[in-house]
Tab-separated table of C-alpha atoms in Angstrom:
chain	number	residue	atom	x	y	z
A	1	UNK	CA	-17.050	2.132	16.915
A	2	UNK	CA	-13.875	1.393	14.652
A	3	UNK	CA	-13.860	3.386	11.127
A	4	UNK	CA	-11.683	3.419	8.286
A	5	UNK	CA	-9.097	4.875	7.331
A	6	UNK	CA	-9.437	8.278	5.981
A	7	UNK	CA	-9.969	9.103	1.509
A	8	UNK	CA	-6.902	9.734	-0.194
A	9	UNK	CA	-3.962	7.700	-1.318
A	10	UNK	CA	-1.770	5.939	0.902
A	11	UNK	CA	1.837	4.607	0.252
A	12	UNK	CA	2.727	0.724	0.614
A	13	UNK	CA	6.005	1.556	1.830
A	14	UNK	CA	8.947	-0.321	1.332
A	15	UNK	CA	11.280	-1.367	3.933
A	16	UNK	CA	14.902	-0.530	4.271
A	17	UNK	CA	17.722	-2.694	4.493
A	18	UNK	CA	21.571	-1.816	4.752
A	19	UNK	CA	23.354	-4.151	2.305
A	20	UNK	CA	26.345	-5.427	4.630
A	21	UNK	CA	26.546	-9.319	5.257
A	22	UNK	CA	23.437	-9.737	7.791
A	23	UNK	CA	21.536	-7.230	6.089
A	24	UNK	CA	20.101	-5.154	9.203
A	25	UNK	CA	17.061	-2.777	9.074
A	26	UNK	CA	18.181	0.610	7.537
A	27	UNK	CA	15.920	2.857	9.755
A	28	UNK	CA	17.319	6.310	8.556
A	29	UNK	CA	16.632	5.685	5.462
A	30	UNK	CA	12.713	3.933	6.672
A	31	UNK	CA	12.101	7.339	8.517
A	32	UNK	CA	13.565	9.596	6.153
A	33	UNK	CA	11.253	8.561	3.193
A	34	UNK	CA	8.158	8.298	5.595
A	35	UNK	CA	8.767	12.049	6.319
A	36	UNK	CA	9.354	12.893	3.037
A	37	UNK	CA	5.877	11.365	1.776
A	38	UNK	CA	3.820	12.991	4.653
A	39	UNK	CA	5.654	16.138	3.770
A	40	UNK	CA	4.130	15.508	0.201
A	41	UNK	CA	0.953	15.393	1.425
A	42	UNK	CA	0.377	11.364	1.440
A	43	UNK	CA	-2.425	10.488	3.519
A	44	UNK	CA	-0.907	7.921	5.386
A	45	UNK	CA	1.170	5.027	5.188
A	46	UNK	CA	1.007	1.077	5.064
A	47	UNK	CA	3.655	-0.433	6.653
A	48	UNK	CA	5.069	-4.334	6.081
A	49	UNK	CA	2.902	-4.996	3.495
A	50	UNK	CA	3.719	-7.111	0.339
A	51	UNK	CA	5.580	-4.020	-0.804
A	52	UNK	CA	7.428	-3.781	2.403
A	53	UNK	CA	8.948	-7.601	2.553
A	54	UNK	CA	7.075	-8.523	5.418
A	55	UNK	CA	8.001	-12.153	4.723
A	56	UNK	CA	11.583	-11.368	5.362
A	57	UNK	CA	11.095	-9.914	9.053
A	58	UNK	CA	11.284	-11.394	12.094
A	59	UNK	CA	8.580	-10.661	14.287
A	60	UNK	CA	11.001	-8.175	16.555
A	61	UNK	CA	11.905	-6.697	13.253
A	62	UNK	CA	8.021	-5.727	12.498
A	63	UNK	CA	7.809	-3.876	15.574
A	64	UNK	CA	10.861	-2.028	15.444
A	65	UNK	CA	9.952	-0.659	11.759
A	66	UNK	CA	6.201	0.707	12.939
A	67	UNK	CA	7.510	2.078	16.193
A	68	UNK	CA	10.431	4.066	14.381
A	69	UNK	CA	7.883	5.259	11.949
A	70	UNK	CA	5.520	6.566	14.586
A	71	UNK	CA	8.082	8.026	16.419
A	72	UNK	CA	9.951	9.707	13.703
A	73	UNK	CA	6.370	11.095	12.314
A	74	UNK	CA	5.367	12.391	15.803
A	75	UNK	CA	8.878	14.133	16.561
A	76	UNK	CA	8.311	16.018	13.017
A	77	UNK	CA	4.910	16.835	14.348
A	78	UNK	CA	2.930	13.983	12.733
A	79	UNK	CA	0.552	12.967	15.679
A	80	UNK	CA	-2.343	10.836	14.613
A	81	UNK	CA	-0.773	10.064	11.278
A	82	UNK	CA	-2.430	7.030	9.473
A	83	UNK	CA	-0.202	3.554	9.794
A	84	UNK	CA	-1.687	0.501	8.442
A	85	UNK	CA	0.329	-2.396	9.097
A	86	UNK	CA	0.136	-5.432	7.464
A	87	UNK	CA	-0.001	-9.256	8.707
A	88	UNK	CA	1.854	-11.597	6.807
A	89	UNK	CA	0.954	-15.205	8.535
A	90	UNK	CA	-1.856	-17.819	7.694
A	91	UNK	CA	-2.717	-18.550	11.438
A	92	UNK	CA	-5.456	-16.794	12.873
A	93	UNK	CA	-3.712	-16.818	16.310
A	94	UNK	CA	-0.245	-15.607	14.855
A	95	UNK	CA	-1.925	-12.916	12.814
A	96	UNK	CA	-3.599	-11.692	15.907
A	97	UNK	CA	-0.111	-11.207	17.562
A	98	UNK	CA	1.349	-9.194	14.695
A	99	UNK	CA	-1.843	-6.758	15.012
A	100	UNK	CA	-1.649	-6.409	18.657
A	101	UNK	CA	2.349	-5.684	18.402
A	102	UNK	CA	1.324	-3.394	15.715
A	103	UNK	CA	-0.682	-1.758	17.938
A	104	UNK	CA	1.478	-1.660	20.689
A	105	UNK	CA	3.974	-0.258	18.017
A	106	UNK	CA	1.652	3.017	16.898
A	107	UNK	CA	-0.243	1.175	13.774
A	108	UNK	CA	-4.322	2.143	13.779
A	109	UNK	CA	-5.071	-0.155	11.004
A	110	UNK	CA	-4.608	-3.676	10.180
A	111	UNK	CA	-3.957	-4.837	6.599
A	112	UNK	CA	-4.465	-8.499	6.613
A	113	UNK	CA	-4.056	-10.760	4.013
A	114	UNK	CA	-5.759	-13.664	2.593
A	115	UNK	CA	-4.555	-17.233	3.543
A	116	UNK	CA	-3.570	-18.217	0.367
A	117	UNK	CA	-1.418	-21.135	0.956
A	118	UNK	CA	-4.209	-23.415	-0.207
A	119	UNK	CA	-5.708	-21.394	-2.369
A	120	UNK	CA	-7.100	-23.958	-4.519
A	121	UNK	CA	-9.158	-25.271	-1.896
A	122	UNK	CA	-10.026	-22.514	-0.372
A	123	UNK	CA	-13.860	-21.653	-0.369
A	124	UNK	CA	-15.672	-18.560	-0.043
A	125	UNK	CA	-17.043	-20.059	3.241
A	126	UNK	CA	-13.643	-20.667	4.507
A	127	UNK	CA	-12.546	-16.807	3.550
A	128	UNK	CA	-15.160	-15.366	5.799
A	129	UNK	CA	-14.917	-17.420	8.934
A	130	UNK	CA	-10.822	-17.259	9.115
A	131	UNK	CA	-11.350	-13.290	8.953
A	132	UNK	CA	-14.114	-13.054	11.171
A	133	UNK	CA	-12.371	-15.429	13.287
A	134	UNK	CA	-9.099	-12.588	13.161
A	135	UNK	CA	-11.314	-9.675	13.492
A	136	UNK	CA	-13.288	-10.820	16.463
A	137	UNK	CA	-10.104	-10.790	18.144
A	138	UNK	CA	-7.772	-8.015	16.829
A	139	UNK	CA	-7.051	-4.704	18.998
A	140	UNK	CA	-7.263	-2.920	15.603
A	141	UNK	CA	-9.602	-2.429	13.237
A	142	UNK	CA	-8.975	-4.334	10.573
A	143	UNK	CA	-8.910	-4.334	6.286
A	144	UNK	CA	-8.920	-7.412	3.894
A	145	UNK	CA	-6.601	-7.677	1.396
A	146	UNK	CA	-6.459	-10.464	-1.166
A	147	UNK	CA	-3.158	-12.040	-3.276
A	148	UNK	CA	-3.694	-15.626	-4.651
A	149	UNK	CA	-6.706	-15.943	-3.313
A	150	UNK	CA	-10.255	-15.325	-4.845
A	151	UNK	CA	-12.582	-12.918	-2.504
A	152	UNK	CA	-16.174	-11.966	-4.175
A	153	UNK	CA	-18.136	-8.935	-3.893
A	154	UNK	CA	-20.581	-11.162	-1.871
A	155	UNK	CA	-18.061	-11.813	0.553
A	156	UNK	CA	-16.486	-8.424	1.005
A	157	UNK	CA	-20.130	-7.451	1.650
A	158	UNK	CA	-20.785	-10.219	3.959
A	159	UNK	CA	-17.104	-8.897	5.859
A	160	UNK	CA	-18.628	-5.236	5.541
A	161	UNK	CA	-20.776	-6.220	8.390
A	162	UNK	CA	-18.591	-6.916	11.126
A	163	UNK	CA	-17.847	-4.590	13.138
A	164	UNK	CA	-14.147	-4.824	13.408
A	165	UNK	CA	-13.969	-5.635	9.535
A	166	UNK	CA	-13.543	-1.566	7.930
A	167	UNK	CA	-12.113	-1.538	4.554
A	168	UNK	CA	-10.589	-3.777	1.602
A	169	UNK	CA	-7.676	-3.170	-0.410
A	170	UNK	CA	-7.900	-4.325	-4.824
A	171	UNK	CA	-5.114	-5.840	-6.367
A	172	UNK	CA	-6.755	-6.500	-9.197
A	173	UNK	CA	-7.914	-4.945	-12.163
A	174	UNK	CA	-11.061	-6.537	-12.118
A	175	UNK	CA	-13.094	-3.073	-12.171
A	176	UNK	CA	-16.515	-4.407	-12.131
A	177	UNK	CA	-15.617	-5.826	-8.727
A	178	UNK	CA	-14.638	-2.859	-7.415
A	179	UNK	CA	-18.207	-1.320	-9.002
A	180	UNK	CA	-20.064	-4.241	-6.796
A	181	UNK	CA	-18.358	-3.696	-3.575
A	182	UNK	CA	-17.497	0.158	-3.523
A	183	UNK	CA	-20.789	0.717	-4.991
A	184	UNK	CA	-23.004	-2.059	-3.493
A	185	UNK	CA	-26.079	-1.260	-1.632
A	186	UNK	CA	-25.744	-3.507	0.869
A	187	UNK	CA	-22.299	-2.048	2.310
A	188	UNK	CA	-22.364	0.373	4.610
A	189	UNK	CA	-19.533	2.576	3.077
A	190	UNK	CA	-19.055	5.217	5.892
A	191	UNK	CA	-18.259	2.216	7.943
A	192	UNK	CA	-16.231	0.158	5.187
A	193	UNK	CA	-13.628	1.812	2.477
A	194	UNK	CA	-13.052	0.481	-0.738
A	195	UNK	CA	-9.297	1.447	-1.717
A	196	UNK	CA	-7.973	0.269	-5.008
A	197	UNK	CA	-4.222	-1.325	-4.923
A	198	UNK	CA	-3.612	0.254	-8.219
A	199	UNK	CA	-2.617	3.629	-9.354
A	200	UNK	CA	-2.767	3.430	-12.598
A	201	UNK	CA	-7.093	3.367	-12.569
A	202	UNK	CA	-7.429	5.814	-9.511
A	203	UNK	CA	-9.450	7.859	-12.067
A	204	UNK	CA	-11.705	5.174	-13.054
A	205	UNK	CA	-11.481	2.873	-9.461
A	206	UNK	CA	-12.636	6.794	-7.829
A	207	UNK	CA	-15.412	6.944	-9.793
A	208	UNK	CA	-17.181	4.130	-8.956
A	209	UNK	CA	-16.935	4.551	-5.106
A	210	UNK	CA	-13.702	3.893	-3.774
A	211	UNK	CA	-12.004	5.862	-1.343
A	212	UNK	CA	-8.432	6.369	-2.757
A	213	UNK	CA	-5.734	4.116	-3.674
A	214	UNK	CA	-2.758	2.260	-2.031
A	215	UNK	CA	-0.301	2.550	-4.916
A	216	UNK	CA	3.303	1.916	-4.672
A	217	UNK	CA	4.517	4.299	-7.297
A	218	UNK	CA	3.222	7.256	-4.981
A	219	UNK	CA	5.923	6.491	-3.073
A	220	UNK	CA	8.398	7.879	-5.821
A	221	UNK	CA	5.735	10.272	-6.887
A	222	UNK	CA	3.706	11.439	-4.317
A	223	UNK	CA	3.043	14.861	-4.604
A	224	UNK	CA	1.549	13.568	-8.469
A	225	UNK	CA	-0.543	10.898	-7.203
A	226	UNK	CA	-1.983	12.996	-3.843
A	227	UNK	CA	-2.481	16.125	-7.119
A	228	UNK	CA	-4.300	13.862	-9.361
A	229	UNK	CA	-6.944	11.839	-6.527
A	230	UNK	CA	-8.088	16.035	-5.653
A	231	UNK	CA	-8.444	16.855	-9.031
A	232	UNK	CA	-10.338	13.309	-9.837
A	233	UNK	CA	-12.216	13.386	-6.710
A	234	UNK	CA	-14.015	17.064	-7.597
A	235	UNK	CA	-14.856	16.605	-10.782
A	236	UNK	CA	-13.518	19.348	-12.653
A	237	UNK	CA	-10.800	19.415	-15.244
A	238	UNK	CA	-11.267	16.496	-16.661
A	239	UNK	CA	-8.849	16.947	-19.748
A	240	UNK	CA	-6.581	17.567	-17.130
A	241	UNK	CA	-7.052	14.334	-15.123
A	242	UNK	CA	-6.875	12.422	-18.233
A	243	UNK	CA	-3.236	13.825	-19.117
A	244	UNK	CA	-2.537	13.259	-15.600
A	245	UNK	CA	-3.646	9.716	-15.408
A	246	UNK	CA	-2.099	8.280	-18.678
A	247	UNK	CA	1.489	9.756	-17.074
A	248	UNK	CA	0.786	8.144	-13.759
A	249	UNK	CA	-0.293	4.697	-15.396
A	250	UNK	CA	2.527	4.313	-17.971
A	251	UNK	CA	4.724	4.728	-15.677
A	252	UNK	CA	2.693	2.682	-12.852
A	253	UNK	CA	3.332	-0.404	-15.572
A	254	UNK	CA	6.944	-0.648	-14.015
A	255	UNK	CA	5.885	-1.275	-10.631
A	256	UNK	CA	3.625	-4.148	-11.733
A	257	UNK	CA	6.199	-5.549	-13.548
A	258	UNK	CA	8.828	-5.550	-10.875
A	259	UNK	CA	6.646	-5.257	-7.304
A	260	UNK	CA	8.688	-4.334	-4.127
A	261	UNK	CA	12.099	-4.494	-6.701
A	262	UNK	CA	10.818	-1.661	-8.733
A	263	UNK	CA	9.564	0.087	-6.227
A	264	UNK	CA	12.824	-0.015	-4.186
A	265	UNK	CA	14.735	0.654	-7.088
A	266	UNK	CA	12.547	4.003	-7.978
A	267	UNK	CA	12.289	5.249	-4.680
A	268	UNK	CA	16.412	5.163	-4.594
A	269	UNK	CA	17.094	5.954	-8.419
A	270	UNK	CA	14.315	9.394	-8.289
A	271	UNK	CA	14.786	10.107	-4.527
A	272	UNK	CA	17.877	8.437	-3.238
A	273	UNK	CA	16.539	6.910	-0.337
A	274	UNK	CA	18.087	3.461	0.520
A	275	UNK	CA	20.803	1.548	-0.703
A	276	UNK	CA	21.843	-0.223	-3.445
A	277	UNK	CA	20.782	-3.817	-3.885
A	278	UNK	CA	19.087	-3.393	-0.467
A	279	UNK	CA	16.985	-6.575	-0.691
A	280	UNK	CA	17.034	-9.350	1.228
A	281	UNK	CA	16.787	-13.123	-0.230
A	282	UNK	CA	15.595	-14.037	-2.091
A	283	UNK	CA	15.318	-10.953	-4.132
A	284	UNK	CA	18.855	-10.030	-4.003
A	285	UNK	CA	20.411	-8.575	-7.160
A	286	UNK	CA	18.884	-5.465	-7.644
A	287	UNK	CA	16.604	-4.855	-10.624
A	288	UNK	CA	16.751	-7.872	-13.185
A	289	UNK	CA	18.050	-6.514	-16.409
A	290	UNK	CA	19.913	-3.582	-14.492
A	291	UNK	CA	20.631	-0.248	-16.541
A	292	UNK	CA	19.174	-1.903	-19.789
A	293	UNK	CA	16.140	-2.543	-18.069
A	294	UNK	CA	15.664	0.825	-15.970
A	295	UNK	CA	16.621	2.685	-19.324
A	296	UNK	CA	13.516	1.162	-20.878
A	297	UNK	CA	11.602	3.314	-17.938
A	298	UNK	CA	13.665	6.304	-17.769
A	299	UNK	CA	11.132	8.246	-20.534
A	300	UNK	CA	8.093	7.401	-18.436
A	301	UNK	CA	9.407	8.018	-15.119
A	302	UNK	CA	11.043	11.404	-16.255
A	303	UNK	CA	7.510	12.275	-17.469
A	304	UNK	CA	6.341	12.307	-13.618
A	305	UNK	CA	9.380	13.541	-12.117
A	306	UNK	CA	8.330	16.822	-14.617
A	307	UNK	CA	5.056	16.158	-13.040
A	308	UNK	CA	6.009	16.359	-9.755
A	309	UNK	CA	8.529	19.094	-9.555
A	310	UNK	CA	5.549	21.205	-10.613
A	311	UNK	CA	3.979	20.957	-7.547
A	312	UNK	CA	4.377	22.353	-3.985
């Protein structure tokens, strides 16, 4: 019987790339910050998401990232870690081979999204036969994630059903909708997890039934983030998790304003992992704006960094 991954807040995890001409993978730098956040206390990690550039790899490429991971994690003692790896293709039969390399690589989840490159046309119909039409056939367990494409609590509940189908990730800050599908009757929720894609209304997205977040900013953060989901998730302290929360989501506002470029830029800038510029086309160029633009951060990031060297 395939479950979900476990509560707690996971890490879309960017990926690494060294900044000479051909731009190879930068794997010390991939494993070093995937021990550091599992040395924070991160629950587990999704790997080649939209965070992690997983338009930008070759197929070869995906594999090599999630097998380094695993293996790096399991020579620091990390057996059984959480990996979710993402697909990033609109063909049921291609997506099936990225989750059975993942698989083959050390991943335990799938995170596969939406076909979104008719998203206009695209009907709710459509939605739940291409991923039941992926599930039936993936070696993993898998999640649905949406981007440019419109999923409904009806459907997610009508997805909750299969058997292969175990969680959903929100990228949205629609909360009501993730009220009708963490909440909803009709969903088994031991069987499927409701994880909210943004950090910035863990507080509010835990409190109506989801089970954690998959937040970029706790990869710069993560000791914070992992500190404030305990204290949300029992209830006490509440003054507390409101001081805690406003910190986390003013400074959460710079990851949705620059995606996998902020993040990047963060996780070098607070923790020094990676290297400069270390995008691929085309988001080459660093952080648009540069030093102006980071400066207009610095306060709010500097208010979790405080944060976060509180904690063990």
């Amino acid at each position: 019987m395939a479950t979900p991954p476990p509560p707690g807040i996971y890490v879309p995890v960017p990926t690494f790339f060294l900044t000479s001409a051909s731009q190879p993978l930068d794997l010390s730098a991939q494993s070093s910050h995937a021990l550091h956040l599992a040395n924070s206390h991160i629950t587990g990690l999704v790997l080649l998401g939209s965070m992690g550039e997983a338009v930008h790899l070759t197929n070869l490429e995906r594999v090599t990232v999630v097998r380094h991971v695993r293996q790096s994690l399991e020579r620091a003692g990390y057996n059984d870690y959480p990996l979710i790896a993402g697909t990033a293709t609109h063909n049921v039969e291609d997506t099936v081979v990225q989750l059975t390399e993942a698989q083959g690589a050390g991943a335990k989840w799938g995170l596969v999204l939406a076909p979104g490159y008719f998203a206009n046309c695209v009907t709710q119909d459509g939605v739940e036969a291409w991923y039941r039409a992926v599930a039936d056939k993936s070696p993993l367990p898998i999640m649905v994630v949406s981007n440019n494409v419109t999923i409904t609590p009806q459907t997610f509940a009508h997805l909750a059903t299969h058997p292969n189908i175990v969680g959903c990730k929100l990228s949205h800050g629609d909360l009501s909708h993730h009220a009708q599908i963490a909440s909803s009757p009709s969903v088994d929720h031991a069987a499927f997890a409701t994880f909210t894609g943004l950090g910035q209304q863990l507080t509010s997205a835990l409190t109506v039934g989801c089970a954690g977040a998959i937040d970029g900013l706790s990869g710069v953060f993560p000791r914070t983030m992992v500190h404030l989901f305990r204290l949300a998730s029992s209830g006490e302290n509440t003054r507390e998790v409101r001081r805690l929360q406003y910190i986390v989501s003013t400074a959460n506002e710079m990851i949705v304003k620059h995606g996998a470029v902020g993040i990047k830029e963060a996780v070098r800038r607070v923790l020094g992992f990676g290297a400069r510029d270390g995008m691929r086309p085309p988001l080459a160029g660093g952080l648009p704006g540069g030093e102006a633009e980071w400066d207009t951060w610095r306060q709010a990031m500097g208010d979790v960094w405080m944060e976060e060297n509180k904690l063990p």
